[in-house]
Amino acid sequence: MRSREVDRQRAQTRKAQVKQRDDGLTPEQRRERDAKALQEKAAKKAAQAAAGAGGATDSKNKGNAKK
């Protein structure tokens, strides 16, 4: 009987997780929203890269040149 209660509780948590995904949008609307968010993120990243590229060198790979 104990395992039955545990199974019910797990099923309820799974249901709750599925409900969070339901935002009332059609798949097409969701794709458009996500594409727009990705474009904004890419534009922001490009702007930061352009602002940081003024005189900075790539410090991540400093000293890691292949010989």
N, CA, C and O of each residue as an XYZ file, in Angstrom:
268
protein
N       0.819     -1.184      0.000
C       0.000      0.000      0.000
C       0.867      1.254      0.000
O       0.491      2.279     -0.570
N       1.998      1.169      0.626
C       2.912      2.306      0.697
C       3.398      2.706     -0.697
O       3.458      3.895     -1.013
N       3.743      1.731     -1.526
C       4.250      2.052     -2.859
C       3.163      2.686     -3.723
O       3.466      3.492     -4.602
N       1.912      2.334     -3.485
C       0.813      2.918     -4.234
C       0.717      4.418     -3.947
O       0.481      5.212     -4.857
N       0.896      4.800     -2.696
C       0.860      6.221     -2.322
C       2.014      6.978     -2.965
O       1.853      8.100     -3.443
N       3.167      6.347     -2.965
C       4.343      6.973     -3.579
C       4.112      7.162     -5.068
O       4.442      8.212     -5.621
N       3.545      6.148     -5.724
C       3.258      6.244     -7.154
C       2.261      7.356     -7.451
O       2.419      8.083     -8.432
N       1.248      7.496     -6.624
C       0.275      8.567     -6.819
C       0.924      9.936     -6.694
O       0.644     10.850     -7.470
N       1.790     10.056     -5.708
C       2.460     11.331     -5.487
C       3.367     11.665     -6.673
O       3.416     12.811     -7.119
N       4.068     10.677     -7.167
C       4.941     10.905     -8.328
C       4.116     11.295     -9.547
O       4.515     12.172    -10.313
N       2.972     10.652     -9.729
C       2.105     10.984    -10.860
C       1.591     12.414    -10.747
O       1.500     13.117    -11.753
N       1.259     12.848     -9.552
C       0.787     14.223     -9.367
C       1.881     15.228     -9.680
O       1.601     16.272    -10.270
N       3.110     14.942     -9.304
C       4.195     15.878     -9.609
C       4.448     15.930    -11.107
O       4.771     16.990    -11.644
N       4.306     14.802    -11.785
C       4.465     14.803    -13.242
C       3.369     15.635    -13.898
O       3.640     16.381    -14.838
N       2.147     15.516    -13.417
C       1.045     16.310    -13.957
C       1.304     17.799    -13.762
O       1.043     18.600    -14.660
N       1.810     18.164    -12.609
C       2.089     19.572    -12.320
C       3.147     20.108    -13.269
O       3.061     21.261    -13.693
N       4.132     19.309    -13.609
C       5.192     19.750    -14.511
C       4.650     19.961    -15.916
O       5.057     20.899    -16.600
N       3.751     19.113    -16.347
C       3.161     19.248    -17.674
C       2.311     20.505    -17.745
O       2.322     21.191    -18.767
N       1.584     20.820    -16.702
C       0.738     22.005    -16.694
C       1.559     23.279    -16.820
O       1.078     24.257    -17.392
N       2.766     23.298    -16.311
C       3.598     24.488    -16.395
C       3.955     24.799    -17.843
O       4.138     25.964    -18.196
N       4.053     23.808    -18.659
C       4.420     24.015    -20.065
C       3.270     24.607    -20.873
O       3.505     25.208    -21.922
N       2.050     24.452    -20.415
C       0.883     24.921    -21.152
C       0.762     26.434    -21.003
O       0.288     26.925    -19.979
N       1.185     27.165    -22.017
C       1.127     28.622    -21.963
C       0.028     29.183    -22.867
O      -0.046     30.395    -23.065
N      -0.819     28.320    -23.412
C      -1.941     28.771    -24.220
C      -1.561     29.154    -25.634
O      -2.365     29.765    -26.338
N      -0.363     28.814    -26.068
C       0.073     29.163    -27.412
C       0.028     27.933    -28.318
O       0.184     26.798    -27.868
N      -0.187     28.193    -29.591
C      -0.105     27.107    -30.556
C       1.374     26.832    -30.812
O       2.221     27.678    -30.522
N       1.686     25.670    -31.346
C       3.094     25.381    -31.641
C       3.745     26.431    -32.549
O       4.918     26.763    -32.379
N       2.982     26.949    -33.506
C       3.515     27.975    -34.404
C       3.833     29.261    -33.638
O       4.886     29.865    -33.842
N       2.922     29.675    -32.759
C       3.152     30.881    -31.955
C       4.353     30.692    -31.040
O       5.141     31.616    -30.838
N       4.488     29.499    -30.491
C       5.612     29.213    -29.597
C       6.935     29.293    -30.365
O       7.924     29.829    -29.864
N       6.937     28.747    -31.600
C       8.153     28.815    -32.434
C       8.519     30.259    -32.744
O       9.690     30.634    -32.682
N       7.510     31.077    -33.080
C       7.764     32.485    -33.380
C       8.323     33.213    -32.162
O       9.266     33.996    -32.278
N       7.738     32.949    -30.996
C       8.199     33.587    -29.764
C       9.641     33.184    -29.463
O      10.472     34.024    -29.116
N       9.928     31.886    -29.602
C      11.277     31.403    -29.315
C      12.295     31.940    -30.319
O      13.419     32.276    -29.946
N      11.901     32.020    -31.597
C      12.801     32.547    -32.619
C      13.120     34.015    -32.344
O      14.264     34.445    -32.488
N      12.119     34.768    -31.956
C      12.331     36.180    -31.647
C      13.270     36.333    -30.457
O      14.152     37.192    -30.465
N      13.081     35.503    -29.434
C      13.950     35.555    -28.256
C      15.386     35.206    -28.626
O      16.326     35.823    -28.125
N      15.557     34.216    -29.503
C      16.912     33.846    -29.931
C      17.568     34.961    -30.741
O      18.762     35.219    -30.592
N      16.789     35.620    -31.597
C      17.333     36.726    -32.377
C      17.763     37.869    -31.478
O      18.819     38.466    -31.686
N      16.948     38.176    -30.477
C      17.305     39.246    -29.537
C      18.557     38.884    -28.752
O      19.414     39.733    -28.509
N      18.656     37.634    -28.364
C      19.826     37.186    -27.613
C      21.080     37.264    -28.483
O      22.136     37.691    -28.015
N      20.966     36.852    -29.744
C      22.108     36.909    -30.654
C      22.518     38.355    -30.919
O      23.709     38.659    -30.982
N      21.541     39.247    -31.074
C      21.843     40.659    -31.306
C      22.545     41.263    -30.094
O      23.493     42.034    -30.245
N      22.089     40.922    -28.912
C      22.708     41.422    -27.686
C      24.139     40.918    -27.561
O      25.039     41.664    -27.177
N      24.338     39.653    -27.888
C      25.674     39.066    -27.808
C      26.606     39.701    -28.845
O      27.778     39.952    -28.563
N      26.082     39.956    -30.034
C      26.883     40.593    -31.076
C      27.250     42.016    -30.671
O      28.368     42.466    -30.925
N      26.321     42.723    -30.045
C      26.594     44.086    -29.601
C      27.667     44.089    -28.516
O      28.538     44.958    -28.508
N      27.607     43.131    -27.611
C      28.627     43.027    -26.569
C      29.983     42.674    -27.162
O      31.009     43.191    -26.721
N      29.993     41.795    -28.160
C      31.244     41.411    -28.803
C      31.847     42.598    -29.548
O      33.061     42.800    -29.527
N      30.994     43.380    -30.206
C      31.473     44.545    -30.944
C      32.019     45.595    -29.979
O      33.018     46.252    -30.273
N      31.375     45.752    -28.845
C      31.828     46.734    -27.869
C      33.127     46.282    -27.209
O      33.976     47.109    -26.877
N      33.280     45.004    -27.020
C      34.468     44.468    -26.366
C      35.628     44.242    -27.306
O      36.748     44.018    -26.848
N      35.398     44.292    -28.613
C      36.448     44.000    -29.593
C      37.305     45.219    -29.913
O      38.209     45.128    -30.744
N      37.048     46.340    -29.282
C      37.773     47.564    -29.581
C      39.281     47.427    -29.463
O      39.984     47.853    -30.380
N      39.809     46.874    -28.419
C      41.239     46.717    -28.277
C      41.596     45.479    -27.495
O      42.768     45.219    -27.225
N      40.606     44.733    -27.137
C      40.838     43.536    -26.339
C      41.254     42.377    -27.225
O      40.815     42.253    -28.368
N      42.099     41.543    -26.679
C      42.482     40.321    -27.377
C      41.749     39.165    -26.731
O      41.139     39.317    -25.672
N      41.810     38.041    -27.354
C      41.134     36.866    -26.817
C      41.948     36.312    -25.661
O      42.905     35.567    -25.871
N      41.575     36.669    -24.457
C      42.348     36.277    -23.287
C      42.076     34.845    -22.859
O      42.815     34.299    -22.040
N      41.058     34.239    -23.382
C      40.749     32.855    -22.993
C      41.852     31.903    -23.458
O      42.222     30.978    -22.735
N      42.372     32.129    -24.659
C      43.352     31.216    -25.216
C      44.779     31.719    -25.081
O      45.682     31.203    -25.740
N      44.988     32.691    -24.262
C      46.311     33.269    -24.104
C      47.276     32.209    -23.560
O      47.034     31.616    -22.509
N      48.349     31.987    -24.279
C      49.338     31.028    -23.834
C      49.003     29.590    -24.203
O      49.722     28.667    -23.819
N      47.935     29.394    -24.932
C      47.535     28.039    -25.314
C      47.775     27.776    -26.797
O      47.124     26.910    -27.383
N      48.681     28.497    -27.398
C      48.941     28.323    -28.813
C      49.568     26.952    -29.062
O      50.396     26.486    -28.279
N      49.168     26.321    -30.148
C      49.736     25.014    -30.497
C      51.142     25.212    -31.052
O      51.407     26.140    -31.817
N      52.007     24.338    -30.658
C      53.406     24.442    -31.102
C      53.737     23.370    -32.097
O      54.868     23.302    -32.579
